[in-house]
Coordinates of C-alpha atoms (C1' of nucleotides) in Angstrom, one line a residue:
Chain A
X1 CA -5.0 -32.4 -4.8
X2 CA -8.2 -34.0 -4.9
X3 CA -9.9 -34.2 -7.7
X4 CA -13.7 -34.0 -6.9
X5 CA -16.0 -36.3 -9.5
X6 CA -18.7 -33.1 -9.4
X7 CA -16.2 -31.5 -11.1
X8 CA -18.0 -33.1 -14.6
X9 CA -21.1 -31.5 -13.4
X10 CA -21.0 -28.9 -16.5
X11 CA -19.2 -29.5 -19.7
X12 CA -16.2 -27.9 -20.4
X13 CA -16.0 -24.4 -21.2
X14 CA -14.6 -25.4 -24.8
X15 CA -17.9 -27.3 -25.1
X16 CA -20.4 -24.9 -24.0
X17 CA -18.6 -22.5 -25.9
X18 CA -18.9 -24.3 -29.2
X19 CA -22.3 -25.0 -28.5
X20 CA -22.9 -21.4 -27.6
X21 CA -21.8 -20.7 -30.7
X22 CA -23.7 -22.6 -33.2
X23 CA -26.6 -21.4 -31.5
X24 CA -28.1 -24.6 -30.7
X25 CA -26.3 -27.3 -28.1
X26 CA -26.9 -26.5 -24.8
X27 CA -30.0 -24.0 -25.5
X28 CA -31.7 -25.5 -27.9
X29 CA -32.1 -28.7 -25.4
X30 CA -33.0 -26.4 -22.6
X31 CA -35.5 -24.9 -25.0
X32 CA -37.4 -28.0 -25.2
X33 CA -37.2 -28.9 -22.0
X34 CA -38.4 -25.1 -21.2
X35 CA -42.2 -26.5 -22.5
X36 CA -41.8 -29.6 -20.7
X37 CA -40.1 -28.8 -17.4
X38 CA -38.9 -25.5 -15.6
X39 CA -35.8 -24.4 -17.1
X40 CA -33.0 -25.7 -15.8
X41 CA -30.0 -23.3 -15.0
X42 CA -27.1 -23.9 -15.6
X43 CA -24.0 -23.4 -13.0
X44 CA -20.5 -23.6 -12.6
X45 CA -17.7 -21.5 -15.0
X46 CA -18.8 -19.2 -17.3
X47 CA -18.2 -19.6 -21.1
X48 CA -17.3 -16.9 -23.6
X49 CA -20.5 -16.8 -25.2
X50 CA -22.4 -16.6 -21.7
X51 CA -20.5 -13.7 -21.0
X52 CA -21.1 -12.4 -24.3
X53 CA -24.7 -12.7 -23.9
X54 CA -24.8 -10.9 -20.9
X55 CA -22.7 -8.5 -22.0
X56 CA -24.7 -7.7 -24.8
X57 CA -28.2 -8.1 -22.4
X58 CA -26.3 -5.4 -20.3
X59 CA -25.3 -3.0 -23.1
X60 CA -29.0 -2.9 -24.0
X61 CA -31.4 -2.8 -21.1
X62 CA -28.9 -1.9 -18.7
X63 CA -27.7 -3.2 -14.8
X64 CA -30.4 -4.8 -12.8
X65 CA -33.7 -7.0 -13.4
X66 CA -30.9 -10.0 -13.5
X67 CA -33.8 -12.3 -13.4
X68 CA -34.8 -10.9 -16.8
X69 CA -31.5 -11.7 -18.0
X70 CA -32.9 -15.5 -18.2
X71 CA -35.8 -14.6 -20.4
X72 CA -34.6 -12.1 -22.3
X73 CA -31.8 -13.9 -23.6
X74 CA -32.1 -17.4 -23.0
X75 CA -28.9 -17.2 -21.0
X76 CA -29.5 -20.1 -19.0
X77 CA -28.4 -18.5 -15.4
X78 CA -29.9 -16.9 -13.0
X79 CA -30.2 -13.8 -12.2
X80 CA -28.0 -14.1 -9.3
X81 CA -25.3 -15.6 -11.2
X82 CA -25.5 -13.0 -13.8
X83 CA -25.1 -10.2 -11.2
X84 CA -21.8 -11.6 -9.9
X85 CA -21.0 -12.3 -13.0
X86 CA -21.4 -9.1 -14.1
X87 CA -20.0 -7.4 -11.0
X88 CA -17.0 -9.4 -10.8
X89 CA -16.0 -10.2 -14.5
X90 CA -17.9 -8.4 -16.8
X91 CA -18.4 -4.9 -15.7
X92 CA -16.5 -1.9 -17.0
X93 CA -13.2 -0.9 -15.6
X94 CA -12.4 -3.6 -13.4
X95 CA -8.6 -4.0 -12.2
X96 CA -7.8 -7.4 -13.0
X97 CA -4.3 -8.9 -11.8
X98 CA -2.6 -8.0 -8.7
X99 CA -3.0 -6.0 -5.9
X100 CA -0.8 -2.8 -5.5
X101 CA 1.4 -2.1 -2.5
X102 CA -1.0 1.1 -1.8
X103 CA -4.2 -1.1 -2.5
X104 CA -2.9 -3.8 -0.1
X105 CA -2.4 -1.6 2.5
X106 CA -5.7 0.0 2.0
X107 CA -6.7 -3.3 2.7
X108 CA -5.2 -3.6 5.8
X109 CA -6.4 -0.3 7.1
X110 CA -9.7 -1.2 5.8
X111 CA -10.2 -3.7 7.5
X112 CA -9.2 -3.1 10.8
X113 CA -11.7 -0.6 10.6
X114 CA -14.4 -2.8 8.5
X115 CA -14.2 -6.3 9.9
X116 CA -15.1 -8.4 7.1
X117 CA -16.9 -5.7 5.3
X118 CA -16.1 -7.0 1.8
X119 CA -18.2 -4.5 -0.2
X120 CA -18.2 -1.3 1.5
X121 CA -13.7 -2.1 1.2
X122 CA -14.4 -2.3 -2.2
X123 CA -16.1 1.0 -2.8
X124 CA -12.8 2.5 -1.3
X125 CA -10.8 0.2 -4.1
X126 CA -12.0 1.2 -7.5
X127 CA -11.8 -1.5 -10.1
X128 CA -11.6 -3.8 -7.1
X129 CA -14.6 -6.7 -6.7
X130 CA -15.6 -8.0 -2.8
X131 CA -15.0 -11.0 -4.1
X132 CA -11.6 -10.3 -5.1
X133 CA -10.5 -8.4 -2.0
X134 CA -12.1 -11.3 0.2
X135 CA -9.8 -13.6 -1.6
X136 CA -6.8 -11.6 -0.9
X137 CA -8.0 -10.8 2.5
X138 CA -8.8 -14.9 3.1
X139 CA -5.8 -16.4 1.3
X140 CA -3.3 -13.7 3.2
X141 CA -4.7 -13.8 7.0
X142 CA -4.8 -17.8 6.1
X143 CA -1.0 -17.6 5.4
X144 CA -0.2 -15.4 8.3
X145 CA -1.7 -17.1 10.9
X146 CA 0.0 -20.3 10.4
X147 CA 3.1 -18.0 9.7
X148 CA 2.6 -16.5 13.1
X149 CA 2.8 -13.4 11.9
X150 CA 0.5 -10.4 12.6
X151 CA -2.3 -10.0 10.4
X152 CA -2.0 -6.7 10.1
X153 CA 0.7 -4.1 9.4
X154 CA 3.0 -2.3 12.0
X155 CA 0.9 1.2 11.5
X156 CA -2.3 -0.6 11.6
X157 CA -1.4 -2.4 14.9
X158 CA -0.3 0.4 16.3
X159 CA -3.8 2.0 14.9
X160 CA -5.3 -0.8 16.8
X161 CA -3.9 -0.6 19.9
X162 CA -4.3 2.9 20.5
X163 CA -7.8 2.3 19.2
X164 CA -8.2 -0.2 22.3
X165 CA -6.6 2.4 24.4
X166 CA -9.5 4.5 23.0
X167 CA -12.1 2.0 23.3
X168 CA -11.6 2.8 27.2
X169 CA -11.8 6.1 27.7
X170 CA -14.5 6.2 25.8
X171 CA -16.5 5.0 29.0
X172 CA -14.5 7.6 30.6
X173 CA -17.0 10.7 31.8
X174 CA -14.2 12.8 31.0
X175 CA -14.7 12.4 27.1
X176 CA -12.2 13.6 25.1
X177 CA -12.0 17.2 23.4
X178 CA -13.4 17.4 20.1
X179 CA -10.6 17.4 17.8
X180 CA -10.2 19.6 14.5
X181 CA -9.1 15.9 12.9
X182 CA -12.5 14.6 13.7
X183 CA -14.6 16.5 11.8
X184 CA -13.2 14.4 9.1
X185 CA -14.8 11.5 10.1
X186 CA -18.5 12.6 10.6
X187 CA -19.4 10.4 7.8
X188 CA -18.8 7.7 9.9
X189 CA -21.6 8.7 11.6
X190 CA -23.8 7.7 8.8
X191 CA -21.6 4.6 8.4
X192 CA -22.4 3.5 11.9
X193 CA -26.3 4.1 11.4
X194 CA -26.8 0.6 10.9
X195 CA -25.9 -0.5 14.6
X196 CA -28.1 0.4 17.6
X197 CA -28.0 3.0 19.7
X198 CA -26.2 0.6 22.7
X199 CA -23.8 0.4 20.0
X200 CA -21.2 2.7 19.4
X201 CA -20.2 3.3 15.7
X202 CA -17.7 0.5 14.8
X203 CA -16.1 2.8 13.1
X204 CA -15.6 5.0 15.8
X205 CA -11.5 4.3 15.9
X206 CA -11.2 6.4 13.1
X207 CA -12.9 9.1 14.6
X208 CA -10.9 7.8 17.8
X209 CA -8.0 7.8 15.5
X210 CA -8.5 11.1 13.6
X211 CA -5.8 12.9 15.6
X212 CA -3.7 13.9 13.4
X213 CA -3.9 16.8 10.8
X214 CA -1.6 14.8 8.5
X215 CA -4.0 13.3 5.3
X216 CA -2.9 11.0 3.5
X217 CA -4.7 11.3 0.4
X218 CA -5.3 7.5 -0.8
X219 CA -8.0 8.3 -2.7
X220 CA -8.9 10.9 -5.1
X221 CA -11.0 14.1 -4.9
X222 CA -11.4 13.9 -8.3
X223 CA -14.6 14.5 -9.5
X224 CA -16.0 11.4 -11.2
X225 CA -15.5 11.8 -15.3
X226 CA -17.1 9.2 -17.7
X227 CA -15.1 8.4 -20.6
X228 CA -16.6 8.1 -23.3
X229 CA -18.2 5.1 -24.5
X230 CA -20.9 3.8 -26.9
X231 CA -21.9 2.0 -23.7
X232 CA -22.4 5.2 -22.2
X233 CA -26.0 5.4 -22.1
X234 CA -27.7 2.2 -21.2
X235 CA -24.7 2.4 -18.4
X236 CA -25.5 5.9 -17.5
X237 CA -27.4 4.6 -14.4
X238 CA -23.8 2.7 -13.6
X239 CA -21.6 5.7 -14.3
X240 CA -19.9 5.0 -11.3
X241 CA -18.4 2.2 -13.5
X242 CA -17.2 3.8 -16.1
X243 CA -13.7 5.4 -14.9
X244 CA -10.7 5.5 -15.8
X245 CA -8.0 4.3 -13.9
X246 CA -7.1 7.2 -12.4
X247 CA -10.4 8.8 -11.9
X248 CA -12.1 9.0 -8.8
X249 CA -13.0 6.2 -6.7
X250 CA -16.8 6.3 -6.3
X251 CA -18.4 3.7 -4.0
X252 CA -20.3 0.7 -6.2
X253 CA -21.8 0.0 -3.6
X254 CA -24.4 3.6 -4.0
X255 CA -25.9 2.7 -7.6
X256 CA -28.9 4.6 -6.3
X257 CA -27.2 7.8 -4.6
X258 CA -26.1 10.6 -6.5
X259 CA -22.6 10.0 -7.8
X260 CA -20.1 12.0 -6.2
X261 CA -16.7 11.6 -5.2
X262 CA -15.4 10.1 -2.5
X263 CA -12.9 11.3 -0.6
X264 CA -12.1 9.2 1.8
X265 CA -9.5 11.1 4.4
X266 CA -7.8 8.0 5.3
X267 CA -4.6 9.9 7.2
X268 CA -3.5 6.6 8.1
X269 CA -0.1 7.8 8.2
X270 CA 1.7 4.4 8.1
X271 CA 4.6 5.9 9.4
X272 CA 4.9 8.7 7.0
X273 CA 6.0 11.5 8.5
X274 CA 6.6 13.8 5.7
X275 CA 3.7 15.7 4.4
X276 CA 4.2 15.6 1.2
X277 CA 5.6 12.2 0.7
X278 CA 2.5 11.0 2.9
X279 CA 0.4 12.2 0.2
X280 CA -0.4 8.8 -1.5
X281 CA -1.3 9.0 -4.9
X282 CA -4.4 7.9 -6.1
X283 CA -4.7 4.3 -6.1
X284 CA -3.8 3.1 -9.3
X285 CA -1.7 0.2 -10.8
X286 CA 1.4 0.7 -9.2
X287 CA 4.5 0.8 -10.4
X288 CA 5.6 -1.0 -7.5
X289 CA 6.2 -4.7 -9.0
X290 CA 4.3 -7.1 -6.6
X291 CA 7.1 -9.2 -4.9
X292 CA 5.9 -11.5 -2.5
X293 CA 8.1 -14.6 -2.1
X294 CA 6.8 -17.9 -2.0
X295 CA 4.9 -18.3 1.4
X296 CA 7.1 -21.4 2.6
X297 CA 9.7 -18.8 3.1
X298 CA 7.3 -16.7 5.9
X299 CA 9.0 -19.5 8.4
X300 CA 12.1 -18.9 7.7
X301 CA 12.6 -15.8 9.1
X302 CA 10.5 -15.8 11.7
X303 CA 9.6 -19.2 14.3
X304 CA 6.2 -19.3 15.1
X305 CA 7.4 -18.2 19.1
X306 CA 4.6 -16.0 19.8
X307 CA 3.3 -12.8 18.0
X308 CA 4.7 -10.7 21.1
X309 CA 8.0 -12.2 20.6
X310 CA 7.9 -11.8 17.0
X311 CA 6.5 -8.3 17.7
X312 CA 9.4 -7.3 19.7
X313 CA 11.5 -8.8 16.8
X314 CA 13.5 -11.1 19.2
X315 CA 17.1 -11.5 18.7
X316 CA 17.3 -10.4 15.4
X317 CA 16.4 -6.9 16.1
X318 CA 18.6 -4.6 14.8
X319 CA 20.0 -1.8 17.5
X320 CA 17.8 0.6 17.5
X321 CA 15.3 -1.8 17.9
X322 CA 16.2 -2.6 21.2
X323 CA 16.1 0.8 22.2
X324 CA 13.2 1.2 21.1
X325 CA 12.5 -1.9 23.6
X326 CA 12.2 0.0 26.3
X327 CA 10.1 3.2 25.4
X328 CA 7.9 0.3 23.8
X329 CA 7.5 -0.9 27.2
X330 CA 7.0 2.4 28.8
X331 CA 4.3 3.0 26.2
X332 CA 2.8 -0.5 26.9
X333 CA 2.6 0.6 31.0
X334 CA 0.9 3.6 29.8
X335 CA -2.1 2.0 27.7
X336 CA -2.4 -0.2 30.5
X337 CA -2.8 2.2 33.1
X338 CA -5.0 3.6 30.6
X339 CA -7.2 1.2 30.4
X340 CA -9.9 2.0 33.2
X341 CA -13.0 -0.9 33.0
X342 CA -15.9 0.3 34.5
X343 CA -17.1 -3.2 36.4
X344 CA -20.5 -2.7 36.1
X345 CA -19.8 -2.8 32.3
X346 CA -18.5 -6.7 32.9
X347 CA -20.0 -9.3 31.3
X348 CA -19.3 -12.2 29.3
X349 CA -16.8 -11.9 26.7
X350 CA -18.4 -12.4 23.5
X351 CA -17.1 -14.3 20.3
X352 CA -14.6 -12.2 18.8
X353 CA -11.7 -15.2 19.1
X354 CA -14.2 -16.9 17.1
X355 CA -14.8 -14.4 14.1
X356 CA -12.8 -15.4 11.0
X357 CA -9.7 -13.1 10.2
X358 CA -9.4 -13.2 14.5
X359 CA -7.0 -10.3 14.9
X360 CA -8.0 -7.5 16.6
X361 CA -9.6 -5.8 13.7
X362 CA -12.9 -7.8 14.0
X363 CA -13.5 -7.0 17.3
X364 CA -13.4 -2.9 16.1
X365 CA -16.1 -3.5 13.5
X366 CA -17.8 -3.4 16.8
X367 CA -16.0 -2.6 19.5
X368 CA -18.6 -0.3 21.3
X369 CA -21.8 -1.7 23.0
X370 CA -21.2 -5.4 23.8
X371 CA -17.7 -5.2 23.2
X372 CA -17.4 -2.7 25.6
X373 CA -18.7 -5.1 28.4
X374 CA -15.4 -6.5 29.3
X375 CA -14.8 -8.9 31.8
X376 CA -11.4 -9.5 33.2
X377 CA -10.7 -12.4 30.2
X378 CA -11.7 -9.9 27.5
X379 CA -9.6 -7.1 28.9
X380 CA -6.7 -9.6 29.6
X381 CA -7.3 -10.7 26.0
X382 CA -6.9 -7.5 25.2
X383 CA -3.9 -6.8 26.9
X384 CA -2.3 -9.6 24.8
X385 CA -3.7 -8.6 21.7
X386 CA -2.2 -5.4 22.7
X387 CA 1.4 -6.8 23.4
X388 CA 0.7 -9.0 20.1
X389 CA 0.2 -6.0 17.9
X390 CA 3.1 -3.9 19.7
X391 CA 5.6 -3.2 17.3
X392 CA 9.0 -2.7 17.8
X393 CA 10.5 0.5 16.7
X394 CA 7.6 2.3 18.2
X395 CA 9.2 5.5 19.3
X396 CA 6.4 6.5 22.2
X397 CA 3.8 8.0 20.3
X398 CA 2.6 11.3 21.4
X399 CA -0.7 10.4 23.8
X400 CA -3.3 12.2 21.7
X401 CA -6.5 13.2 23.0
X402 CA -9.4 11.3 21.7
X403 CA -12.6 12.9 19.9
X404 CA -15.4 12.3 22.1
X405 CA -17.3 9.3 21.7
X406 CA -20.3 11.4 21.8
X407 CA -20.0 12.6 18.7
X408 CA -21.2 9.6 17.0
X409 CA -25.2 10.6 17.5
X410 CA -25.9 8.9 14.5
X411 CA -27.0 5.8 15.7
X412 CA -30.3 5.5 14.5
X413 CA -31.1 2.1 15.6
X414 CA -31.6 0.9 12.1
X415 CA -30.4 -2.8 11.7
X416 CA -29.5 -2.4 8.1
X417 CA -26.0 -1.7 8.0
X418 CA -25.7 -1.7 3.7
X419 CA -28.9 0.4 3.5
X420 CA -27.5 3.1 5.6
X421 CA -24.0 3.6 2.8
X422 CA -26.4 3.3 -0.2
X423 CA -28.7 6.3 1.0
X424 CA -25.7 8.2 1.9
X425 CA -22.6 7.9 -0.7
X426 CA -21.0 10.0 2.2
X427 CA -20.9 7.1 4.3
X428 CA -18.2 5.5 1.8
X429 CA -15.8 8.3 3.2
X430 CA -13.6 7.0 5.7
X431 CA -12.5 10.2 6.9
X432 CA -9.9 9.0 8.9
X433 CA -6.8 11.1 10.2
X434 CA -5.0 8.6 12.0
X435 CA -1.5 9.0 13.8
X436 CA 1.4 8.1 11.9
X437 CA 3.1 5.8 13.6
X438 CA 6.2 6.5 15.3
X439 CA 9.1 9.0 14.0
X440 CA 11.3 6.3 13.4
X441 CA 9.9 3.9 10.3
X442 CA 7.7 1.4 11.4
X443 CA 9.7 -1.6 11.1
X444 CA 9.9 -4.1 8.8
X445 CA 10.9 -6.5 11.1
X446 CA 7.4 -7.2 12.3
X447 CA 5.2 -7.0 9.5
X448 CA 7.5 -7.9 7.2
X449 CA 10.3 -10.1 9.3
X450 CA 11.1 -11.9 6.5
X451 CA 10.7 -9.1 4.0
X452 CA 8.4 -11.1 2.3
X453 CA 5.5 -8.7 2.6
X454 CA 4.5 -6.0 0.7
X455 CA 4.2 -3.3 3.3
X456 CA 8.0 -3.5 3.3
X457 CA 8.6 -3.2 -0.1
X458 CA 7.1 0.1 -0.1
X459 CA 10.0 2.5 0.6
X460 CA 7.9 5.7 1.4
X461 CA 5.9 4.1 4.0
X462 CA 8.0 1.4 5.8
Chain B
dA1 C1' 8.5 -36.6 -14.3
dA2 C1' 5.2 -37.4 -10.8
dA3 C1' 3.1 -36.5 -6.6
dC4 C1' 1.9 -33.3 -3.4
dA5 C1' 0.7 -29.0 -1.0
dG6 C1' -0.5 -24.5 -1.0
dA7 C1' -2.2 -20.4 -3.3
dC8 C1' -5.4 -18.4 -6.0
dC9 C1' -9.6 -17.7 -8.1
dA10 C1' -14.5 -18.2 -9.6
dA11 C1' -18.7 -19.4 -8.3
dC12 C1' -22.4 -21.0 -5.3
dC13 C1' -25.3 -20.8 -1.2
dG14 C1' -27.9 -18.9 2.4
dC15 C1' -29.4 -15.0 4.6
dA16 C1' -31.0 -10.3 5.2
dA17 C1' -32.5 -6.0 3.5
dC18 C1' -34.9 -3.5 0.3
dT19 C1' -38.7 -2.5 -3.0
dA20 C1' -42.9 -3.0 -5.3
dT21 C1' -47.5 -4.5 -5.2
Chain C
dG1 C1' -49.3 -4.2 7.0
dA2 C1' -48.4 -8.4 4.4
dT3 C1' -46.3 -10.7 0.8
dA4 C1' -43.4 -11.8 -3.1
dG5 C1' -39.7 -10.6 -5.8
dT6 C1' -35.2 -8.6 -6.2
dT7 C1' -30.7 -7.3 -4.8
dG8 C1' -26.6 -7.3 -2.0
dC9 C1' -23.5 -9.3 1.1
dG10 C1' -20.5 -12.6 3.5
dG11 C1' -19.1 -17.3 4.0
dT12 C1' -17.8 -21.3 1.9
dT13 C1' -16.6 -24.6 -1.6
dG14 C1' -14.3 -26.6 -5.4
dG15 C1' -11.3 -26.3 -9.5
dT16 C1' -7.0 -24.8 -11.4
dC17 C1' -2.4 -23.2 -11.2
dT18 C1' 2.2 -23.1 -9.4
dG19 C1' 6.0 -24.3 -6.7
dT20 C1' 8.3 -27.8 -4.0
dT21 C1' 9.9 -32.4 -2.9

DNA sequence: AAACAGACCAACCGCAACTAT
DNA sequence: GATAGTTGCGGTTGGTCTGTT
């Protein structure tokens, strides 16, 4: 790999280190040239004594005010850099290492609701930085796509398709009953608040989706507990911080709501039938070892045909694949009789292909308003993406009705999407009953043809 | 053992929103 | 209401690690 010459730009992290820790080195030359020129800030890795500095600047005046870091300790970064650093290395509780099954598909489900909503996925995965799930998110689409391989799970395809079924009859004038499942995703009212009115709530497949009265618990109700710790205090204002592994996940991303649980209802089912066994347990480190193969083996099984072939698993489908084949097609006929464009809604399609992470879960960050001005290429697009994400044990799911669209009033017309989750923590709930995917386990075939990914490994689910 | 490629990770940058004055 | 400062977010880059050839 290339070797980049900027790579010199800071010294080694030995270095700074030892200079950190005579106290003079790198700050005492950045003290005098503090009275002759501004200071200048330093960048790249982070040493021990940096972090220890910050650490310490933390413990005593608290989170926030990063650009005071800088002057009150001499830590020559800025305050932006101490932020991250602090959010992503430093804080309390993080989860370092790597992801569980139940956190990966968490993930998954996250973000075929989210789009590339880095932080609000993180305030559903506690211990868990944007930054890191971005990575995972980046690094695993990356090695998918050129696998040819779905991005995203059977159960969240199937989440997805129906959601595109959905986003149809949503322009229906015969909306949909209210359904008891949707009152679990009311918070995604608030969660939507940030799009205009034209707009319905991106997050409107889950209340699309909430159809189901089976829950699947993935995160816990558990009231937030702070252990104890002499850092305690000056954290108080961070509480949300402090917990333990198994406490409950409360959204980071609300430092100035009130702290409360989240309970995100995301009854994703993933194919779990059972009640009980669809009961995830808190996320936590799993037990689960993590046992992805090497990536060069995501070929193997699978040739890059096309995502419909590998969707229908091809020839190595076992038997009751290929009866599945056929209800799979029936069920495909029905969502595209289903699909009912009103053509004074046409207009150009817009630049989903083009969003990053393609797949159809960046087009249901904001599926309503624009999106829902489909020409016949978007809607043919669709139609693939719908055969794409078809998987192939799909016993024909029961056609549930949807919660009507109107039910998302919420839309306040505010542009500030973020602003809208901090003022209400509520918004972090992704109340989300979604239909378990058909009786007959999701295969592994498609998601995981070469049993390389995780979704597979997870017995319960797949 | 060396070269290479891919994966992973940390950090930076630019932008937008929010807040205080 | 305008402005400056602060914070948060998402995209991107670059370095390091690891596995393969």
């Amino acid at each position: 790999m290339e070797r980049s010459p900027g790579a010199a730009l800071t010294s080694s992290p030995e270095e700074e280190e030892e200079k950190a820790a005579d106290g003079h080195g790198e700050e005492a030359v950045e003290q005098e040239d503090e009275e002759a020129a501004p200071v200048v800030l330093k960048k790249g890795p982070w040493t021990t004594a940096e972090d220890a500095m910050l650490v310490d600047h933390v413990r005593r005046h608290g989170e926030g005010n990063w650009n005071a870091v800088q002057r009150l300790t001499g830590l020559l970064r800025c305050g932006k850099s101490c932020r991250l650093r602090w959010t992503n290395h430093l804080r309390p509780n993080l989860k370092k290492g790597s992801f569980s099954p139940d956190e990966e598909i968490l993930i998954a489900q996250l973000h075929a609701q989210l789009g590339n909503k880095w932080a609000r996925m993180a305030a559903h995965l506690p211990g868990r930085t944007d930054n890191e799930i971005k990575n995972y998110w980046n690094t695993r689409t990356k090695r998918r796509q050129r696998a040819g391989l779905p991005v995203y799970p059977p159960e969240v395809q199937l989440q997805l398709a129906l959601s595109k079924r959905c986003r149809y009859d949503d322009f229906s004038p015969l909306a949909s009953p209210q359904l008891p499942g949707a009152a679990n995703v009311q918070a995604l009212d608030a969660t939507s608040a940030g799009y205009t009115s034209s707009r319905p709530a991106p997050l409107d497949l889950a209340r699309q989706l909430a159809v189901t009265s089976q829950t699947v618990q993935f995160l816990s109700p558990q009231p937030f507990s702070a252990p104890s710790s002499p850092w305690a205090k000056p954290f108080a204002r961070n509480a949300q911080y402090f917990q333990f592994a198994h406490s409950s996940p409360v959204s980071p991303s609300t430092p100035t709501g009130p702290l409360h649980p989240v309970t995100p209802d995301l009854s994703l089912g993933y194919g779990v039938r059972s009640t009980d066994q669809s009961r995830l347990a808190p996320l936590s480190p799993s037990p689960v070892p993590r046992v992805e193969l090497p990536s060069n083996q995501f070929g193997q099984a699978m040739p890059p045909t096309s995502a419909a072939a590998a969707g229908l698993g091809g020839a190595a489908l076992p038997d009751h694949q290929h009866q599945n084949a056929a209800s799979l097609e029936k069920m495909l006929q029905e969502l595209h009789d289903a699909i009912k464009v009103d053509p004074s809604a046409l207009a150009p399609a817009n630049g989903d292909a083009a969003r990053p992470g393609g797949g159809g879960g960046a087009v249901l960050e904001r599926h309503g308003g624009r999106e829902n001005q489909l020409d016949g290429q978007h809607r043919d697009d669709d139609m693939g993406t719908l055969f794409d994400m078809m998987i192939p044990t799909l016993d024909a799911p029961e056609t549930v009705p949807l919660p009507p669209a109107a039910a998302a009033p919420n839309h306040s017309g505010s542009t500030s999407q973020h602003s809208s989750d901090d003022q209400d923590p509520s918004t972090a709930d992704l109340g989300v009953d979604l239909p378990a995917a058909g009786g007959a386990s999701p295969s592994d075939q498609d998601w995981g043809l070469d049993g390389v990914c995780q979704w597979s490994s997870m017995s319960r689910i797949c």
